[in-house]
Amino acid sequence: MQIRLGTRASALARWQAEWVAARLVEAGVDVLLVPITTSGDQQQRASIAAVGSQGVFTKELQAALLDERIDLAVHSLKDLPTDPVEGLCLAAVPQRGPVGDVLVCPRVGSLADLPKRSIVGTGSLRRRAQLLYIRNDLQVRDIRGNVETRLAKLAGGDYDALLLAEAGLRRLELDQHIAQLIPKSIMLPAVGQGALGLETRLGDEQTRSALTAIDHAATHAAVLAERTMLATLEGGCLAPVAAWGRVEKSRLTLTGRVLAANGSRRIQTTLVADQADAQRIGNQVAQRLLVRGAARFIQSSRQAT
């Protein structure tokens, strides 16, 4: 069989698609890469929030699936909204890469060493809020563009430092730019960060069957817990919501965190359950966060953007 795999044009998206294609070829599947341009790729200057809510990197890929122009879409799972799309399903999640965030800075080696009023670039409200929670003396400014574009802006002096996902830098072999792996006590990742989501048509049993060979059960459970938490919170991809699910010896631990957009307050909950109870633990963590005021933080962040 041949699977038509849709991919965005950025270097990281191409890496992800080619990695998945290689794993499928190893399993005896013929793969054809089909390039798709998304609104998020086309509008590189405006902030993600300004471009237009959720799904700016996924909607065109999903439309191509529904139109049967492609059979499989590879998403950075943190970009994939939790609201289901009728006729589509998240069929597989390969083994996760590095989940954390990193500091990129040519002058200092850690967040603690950044001088006051340093300009730090990030396109993520989640990273912004968590950084300001520990360093409200810094200037956090929005930045757009792919990884290479952001590094060029840093080198050009527009910023003193950047916050980026570790996985993206390592996949592009740009890890020499990493100054610090930020501890998760300071900065929890986005829901699904470091993981790939493989989306297909719900009725395409042939493609779904082919993907079972590269689905990773522990990763799938961890991100299912995270995404259930986010969906219950009704946070969306852009809210200051962070989560970290991990499986050890068949036990699933989920830590959820929600912050005020300005970093002034932070709430957090951690629960442990069996790996099979991913959706239940995701819902329970969300409910505990809601009891502690998470909805208010999420709503205020929407008004701020």
mmCIF file of N, CA, C and O in Angstrom, residues 211-271:
data_model
loop_
_atom_site.group_PDB
_atom_site.id
_atom_site.type_symbol
_atom_site.label_atom_id
_atom_site.label_comp_id
_atom_site.label_asym_id
_atom_site.label_seq_id
_atom_site.Cartn_x
_atom_site.Cartn_y
_atom_site.Cartn_z
ATOM 1 N N LEU A 211 -0.277 2.160 11.002
ATOM 2 C CA LEU A 211 0.340 3.027 12.007
ATOM 3 C C LEU A 211 0.551 2.334 13.350
ATOM 4 O O LEU A 211 1.297 2.838 14.193
ATOM 5 N N THR A 212 -0.082 1.196 13.570
ATOM 6 C CA THR A 212 0.078 0.517 14.863
ATOM 7 C C THR A 212 1.532 0.136 15.114
ATOM 8 O O THR A 212 1.964 0.038 16.267
ATOM 9 N N ALA A 213 2.297 -0.063 14.048
ATOM 10 C CA ALA A 213 3.693 -0.471 14.190
ATOM 11 C C ALA A 213 4.550 0.614 14.828
ATOM 12 O O ALA A 213 5.604 0.312 15.413
ATOM 13 N N ILE A 214 4.135 1.892 14.731
ATOM 14 C CA ILE A 214 4.970 2.963 15.279
ATOM 15 C C ILE A 214 4.279 3.714 16.423
ATOM 16 O O ILE A 214 4.759 4.745 16.874
ATOM 17 N N ASP A 215 3.149 3.192 16.889
ATOM 18 C CA ASP A 215 2.493 3.786 18.060
ATOM 19 C C ASP A 215 3.237 3.337 19.317
ATOM 20 O O ASP A 215 3.606 2.173 19.450
ATOM 21 N N HIS A 216 3.464 4.276 20.247
ATOM 22 C CA HIS A 216 4.187 3.978 21.490
ATOM 23 C C HIS A 216 3.200 4.121 22.645
ATOM 24 O O HIS A 216 2.733 5.219 22.947
ATOM 25 N N ALA A 217 2.880 3.001 23.275
ATOM 26 C CA ALA A 217 1.783 2.966 24.243
ATOM 27 C C ALA A 217 1.982 3.934 25.406
ATOM 28 O O ALA A 217 1.054 4.640 25.811
ATOM 29 N N ALA A 218 3.184 3.983 25.967
ATOM 30 C CA ALA A 218 3.424 4.850 27.119
ATOM 31 C C ALA A 218 3.297 6.322 26.740
ATOM 32 O O ALA A 218 2.701 7.126 27.473
ATOM 33 N N THR A 219 3.869 6.688 25.582
ATOM 34 C CA THR A 219 3.744 8.075 25.119
ATOM 35 C C THR A 219 2.297 8.414 24.837
ATOM 36 O O THR A 219 1.809 9.500 25.215
ATOM 37 N N HIS A 220 1.588 7.499 24.185
ATOM 38 C CA HIS A 220 0.184 7.740 23.850
ATOM 39 C C HIS A 220 -0.633 7.977 25.115
ATOM 40 O O HIS A 220 -1.470 8.893 25.181
ATOM 41 N N ALA A 221 -0.385 7.173 26.153
ATOM 42 C CA ALA A 221 -1.109 7.348 27.415
ATOM 43 C C ALA A 221 -0.780 8.684 28.065
ATOM 44 O O ALA A 221 -1.668 9.390 28.571
ATOM 45 N N ALA A 222 0.495 9.055 28.051
ATOM 46 C CA ALA A 222 0.916 10.309 28.688
ATOM 47 C C ALA A 222 0.274 11.511 28.017
ATOM 48 O O ALA A 222 -0.248 12.414 28.686
ATOM 49 N N VAL A 223 0.289 11.535 26.679
ATOM 50 C CA VAL A 223 -0.269 12.700 25.990
ATOM 51 C C VAL A 223 -1.796 12.680 26.025
ATOM 52 O O VAL A 223 -2.434 13.748 26.003
ATOM 53 N N LEU A 224 -2.392 11.487 26.097
ATOM 54 C CA LEU A 224 -3.848 11.425 26.248
ATOM 55 C C LEU A 224 -4.264 12.044 27.579
ATOM 56 O O LEU A 224 -5.255 12.793 27.643
ATOM 57 N N ALA A 225 -3.513 11.770 28.633
ATOM 58 C CA ALA A 225 -3.800 12.383 29.932
ATOM 59 C C ALA A 225 -3.660 13.901 29.857
ATOM 60 O O ALA A 225 -4.517 14.647 30.353
ATOM 61 N N GLU A 226 -2.587 14.373 29.231
ATOM 62 C CA GLU A 226 -2.359 15.813 29.110
ATOM 63 C C GLU A 226 -3.472 16.481 28.308
ATOM 64 O O GLU A 226 -3.989 17.546 28.692
ATOM 65 N N ARG A 227 -3.830 15.876 27.175
ATOM 66 C CA ARG A 227 -4.831 16.477 26.301
ATOM 67 C C ARG A 227 -6.218 16.430 26.934
ATOM 68 O O ARG A 227 -7.025 17.341 26.729
ATOM 69 N N THR A 228 -6.508 15.392 27.700
ATOM 70 C CA THR A 228 -7.778 15.339 28.428
ATOM 71 C C THR A 228 -7.836 16.452 29.463
ATOM 72 O O THR A 228 -8.877 17.111 29.630
ATOM 73 N N MET A 229 -6.737 16.666 30.154
ATOM 74 C CA MET A 229 -6.671 17.759 31.120
ATOM 75 C C MET A 229 -6.953 19.103 30.451
ATOM 76 O O MET A 229 -7.774 19.899 30.927
ATOM 77 N N LEU A 230 -6.287 19.346 29.319
ATOM 78 C CA LEU A 230 -6.459 20.614 28.615
ATOM 79 C C LEU A 230 -7.891 20.783 28.119
ATOM 80 O O LEU A 230 -8.466 21.877 28.219
ATOM 81 N N ALA A 231 -8.461 19.710 27.581
ATOM 82 C CA ALA A 231 -9.838 19.779 27.085
ATOM 83 C C ALA A 231 -10.812 20.069 28.213
ATOM 84 O O ALA A 231 -11.755 20.856 28.052
ATOM 85 N N THR A 232 -10.616 19.456 29.365
ATOM 86 C CA THR A 232 -11.501 19.693 30.514
ATOM 87 C C THR A 232 -11.373 21.124 31.010
ATOM 88 O O THR A 232 -12.360 21.747 31.415
ATOM 89 N N LEU A 233 -10.173 21.649 30.981
ATOM 90 C CA LEU A 233 -9.954 23.041 31.379
ATOM 91 C C LEU A 233 -10.499 24.025 30.355
ATOM 92 O O LEU A 233 -10.671 25.208 30.659
ATOM 93 N N GLU A 234 -10.741 23.544 29.123
ATOM 94 C CA GLU A 234 -11.139 24.404 27.998
ATOM 95 C C GLU A 234 -10.104 25.502 27.797
ATOM 96 O O GLU A 234 -10.423 26.657 27.548
ATOM 97 N N GLY A 235 -8.840 25.079 27.894
ATOM 98 C CA GLY A 235 -7.745 26.041 27.819
ATOM 99 C C GLY A 235 -7.337 26.415 26.411
ATOM 100 O O GLY A 235 -6.956 27.546 26.140
ATOM 101 N N GLY A 236 -7.389 25.456 25.478
ATOM 102 C CA GLY A 236 -6.905 25.738 24.136
ATOM 103 C C GLY A 236 -5.386 25.731 24.095
ATOM 104 O O GLY A 236 -4.706 25.672 25.122
ATOM 105 N N CYS A 237 -4.839 25.802 22.881
ATOM 106 C CA CYS A 237 -3.392 25.695 22.701
ATOM 107 C C CYS A 237 -2.633 26.934 23.162
ATOM 108 O O CYS A 237 -1.420 26.889 23.344
ATOM 109 N N LEU A 238 -3.326 28.058 23.332
ATOM 110 C CA LEU A 238 -2.634 29.325 23.569
ATOM 111 C C LEU A 238 -2.655 29.779 25.021
ATOM 112 O O LEU A 238 -2.020 30.768 25.371
ATOM 113 N N ALA A 239 -3.369 29.102 25.897
ATOM 114 C CA ALA A 239 -3.505 29.530 27.291
ATOM 115 C C ALA A 239 -2.240 29.199 28.081
ATOM 116 O O ALA A 239 -1.460 28.331 27.693
ATOM 117 N N PRO A 240 -2.027 29.884 29.223
ATOM 118 C CA PRO A 240 -0.862 29.600 30.078
ATOM 119 C C PRO A 240 -1.078 28.326 30.886
ATOM 120 O O PRO A 240 -1.145 28.338 32.115
ATOM 121 N N VAL A 241 -1.220 27.206 30.170
ATOM 122 C CA VAL A 241 -1.448 25.890 30.759
ATOM 123 C C VAL A 241 -0.267 25.004 30.392
ATOM 124 O O VAL A 241 0.164 24.969 29.234
ATOM 125 N N ALA A 242 0.257 24.277 31.376
ATOM 126 C CA ALA A 242 1.387 23.381 31.152
ATOM 127 C C ALA A 242 1.065 22.023 31.753
ATOM 128 O O ALA A 242 0.279 21.926 32.700
ATOM 129 N N ALA A 243 1.677 20.976 31.200
ATOM 130 C CA ALA A 243 1.422 19.635 31.720
ATOM 131 C C ALA A 243 2.595 18.727 31.399
ATOM 132 O O ALA A 243 3.277 18.897 30.377
ATOM 133 N N TRP A 244 2.789 17.742 32.265
ATOM 134 C CA TRP A 244 3.842 16.771 32.045
ATOM 135 C C TRP A 244 3.353 15.399 32.476
ATOM 136 O O TRP A 244 3.200 15.126 33.667
ATOM 137 N N GLY A 245 3.066 14.561 31.488
ATOM 138 C CA GLY A 245 2.680 13.180 31.760
ATOM 139 C C GLY A 245 3.856 12.260 31.488
ATOM 140 O O GLY A 245 4.576 12.439 30.508
ATOM 141 N N ARG A 246 4.060 11.287 32.334
ATOM 142 C CA ARG A 246 5.147 10.334 32.138
ATOM 143 C C ARG A 246 4.760 8.992 32.760
ATOM 144 O O ARG A 246 4.069 8.954 33.766
ATOM 145 N N VAL A 247 5.221 7.919 32.116
ATOM 146 C CA VAL A 247 4.903 6.562 32.566
ATOM 147 C C VAL A 247 6.182 5.883 33.044
ATOM 148 O O VAL A 247 7.182 5.846 32.317
ATOM 149 N N GLU A 248 6.137 5.360 34.240
ATOM 150 C CA GLU A 248 7.241 4.605 34.813
ATOM 151 C C GLU A 248 6.676 3.357 35.463
ATOM 152 O O GLU A 248 5.834 3.450 36.360
ATOM 153 N N LYS A 249 7.131 2.170 34.981
ATOM 154 C CA LYS A 249 6.669 0.886 35.506
ATOM 155 C C LYS A 249 5.137 0.792 35.474
ATOM 156 O O LYS A 249 4.499 0.407 36.462
ATOM 157 N N SER A 250 4.583 1.183 34.344
ATOM 158 C CA SER A 250 3.132 1.113 34.084
ATOM 159 C C SER A 250 2.309 2.060 34.952
ATOM 160 O O SER A 250 1.078 1.992 34.945
ATOM 161 N N ARG A 251 2.951 2.948 35.687
ATOM 162 C CA ARG A 251 2.245 3.958 36.473
ATOM 163 C C ARG A 251 2.379 5.301 35.784
ATOM 164 O O ARG A 251 3.475 5.727 35.402
ATOM 165 N N LEU A 252 1.255 5.963 35.599
ATOM 166 C CA LEU A 252 1.203 7.238 34.889
ATOM 167 C C LEU A 252 1.121 8.385 35.891
ATOM 168 O O LEU A 252 0.216 8.416 36.738
ATOM 169 N N THR A 253 2.066 9.294 35.811
ATOM 170 C CA THR A 253 2.055 10.498 36.639
ATOM 171 C C THR A 253 1.746 11.699 35.764
ATOM 172 O O THR A 253 2.342 11.866 34.696
ATOM 173 N N LEU A 254 0.823 12.534 36.202
ATOM 174 C CA LEU A 254 0.467 13.750 35.467
ATOM 175 C C LEU A 254 0.554 14.951 36.395
ATOM 176 O O LEU A 254 -0.079 14.978 37.447
ATOM 177 N N THR A 255 1.351 15.914 35.981
ATOM 178 C CA THR A 255 1.441 17.199 36.669
ATOM 179 C C THR A 255 0.836 18.267 35.776
ATOM 180 O O THR A 255 1.243 18.401 34.616
ATOM 181 N N GLY A 256 -0.123 19.005 36.285
ATOM 182 C CA GLY A 256 -0.742 20.097 35.545
ATOM 183 C C GLY A 256 -0.496 21.413 36.242
ATOM 184 O O GLY A 256 -0.471 21.482 37.478
ATOM 185 N N ARG A 257 -0.301 22.456 35.450
ATOM 186 C CA ARG A 257 0.004 23.781 35.999
ATOM 187 C C ARG A 257 -0.723 24.843 35.178
ATOM 188 O O ARG A 257 -0.750 24.787 33.948
ATOM 189 N N VAL A 258 -1.321 25.815 35.865
ATOM 190 C CA VAL A 258 -1.974 26.953 35.218
ATOM 191 C C VAL A 258 -1.479 28.221 35.895
ATOM 192 O O VAL A 258 -1.325 28.260 37.123
ATOM 193 N N LEU A 259 -1.234 29.250 35.102
ATOM 194 C CA LEU A 259 -0.686 30.498 35.629
ATOM 195 C C LEU A 259 -1.516 31.696 35.198
ATOM 196 O O LEU A 259 -2.217 31.650 34.183
ATOM 197 N N ALA A 260 -1.416 32.753 35.971
ATOM 198 C CA ALA A 260 -1.898 34.052 35.516
ATOM 199 C C ALA A 260 -1.009 34.494 34.355
ATOM 200 O O ALA A 260 0.194 34.213 34.343
ATOM 201 N N ALA A 261 -1.581 35.180 33.386
ATOM 202 C CA ALA A 261 -0.833 35.551 32.185
ATOM 203 C C ALA A 261 0.393 36.394 32.498
ATOM 204 O O ALA A 261 1.412 36.311 31.801
ATOM 205 N N ASN A 262 0.330 37.196 33.546
ATOM 206 C CA ASN A 262 1.468 38.048 33.905
ATOM 207 C C ASN A 262 2.445 37.363 34.848
ATOM 208 O O ASN A 262 3.399 37.976 35.324
ATOM 209 N N GLY A 263 2.226 36.076 35.118
ATOM 210 C CA GLY A 263 3.133 35.330 35.971
ATOM 211 C C GLY A 263 3.004 35.609 37.459
ATOM 212 O O GLY A 263 3.809 35.127 38.246
ATOM 213 N N SER A 264 1.984 36.331 37.868
ATOM 214 C CA SER A 264 1.864 36.717 39.270
ATOM 215 C C SER A 264 1.428 35.570 40.177
ATOM 216 O O SER A 264 1.727 35.568 41.379
ATOM 217 N N ARG A 265 0.719 34.590 39.602
ATOM 218 C CA ARG A 265 0.234 33.461 40.398
ATOM 219 C C ARG A 265 0.359 32.169 39.618
ATOM 220 O O ARG A 265 0.324 32.161 38.391
ATOM 221 N N ARG A 266 0.482 31.061 40.365
ATOM 222 C CA ARG A 266 0.641 29.745 39.747
ATOM 223 C C ARG A 266 -0.035 28.700 40.617
ATOM 224 O O ARG A 266 0.095 28.718 41.837
ATOM 225 N N ILE A 267 -0.780 27.789 39.982
ATOM 226 C CA ILE A 267 -1.367 26.661 40.699
ATOM 227 C C ILE A 267 -0.941 25.370 40.007
ATOM 228 O O ILE A 267 -0.739 25.351 38.791
ATOM 229 N N GLN A 268 -0.805 24.313 40.800
ATOM 230 C CA GLN A 268 -0.274 23.071 40.266
ATOM 231 C C GLN A 268 -0.858 21.877 41.011
ATOM 232 O O GLN A 268 -1.103 21.949 42.212
ATOM 233 N N THR A 269 -1.049 20.761 40.295
ATOM 234 C CA THR A 269 -1.547 19.523 40.882
ATOM 235 C C THR A 269 -0.845 18.339 40.216
ATOM 236 O O THR A 269 -0.615 18.362 39.006
ATOM 237 N N THR A 270 -0.520 17.318 40.995
ATOM 238 C CA THR A 270 0.069 16.084 40.488
ATOM 239 C C THR A 270 -0.726 14.885 41.004
ATOM 240 O O THR A 270 -1.032 14.810 42.205
ATOM 241 N N LEU A 271 -1.051 13.940 40.111
ATOM 242 C CA LEU A 271 -1.731 12.707 40.486
ATOM 243 C C LEU A 271 -1.054 11.527 39.790
ATOM 244 O O LEU A 271 -0.416 11.703 38.739
#
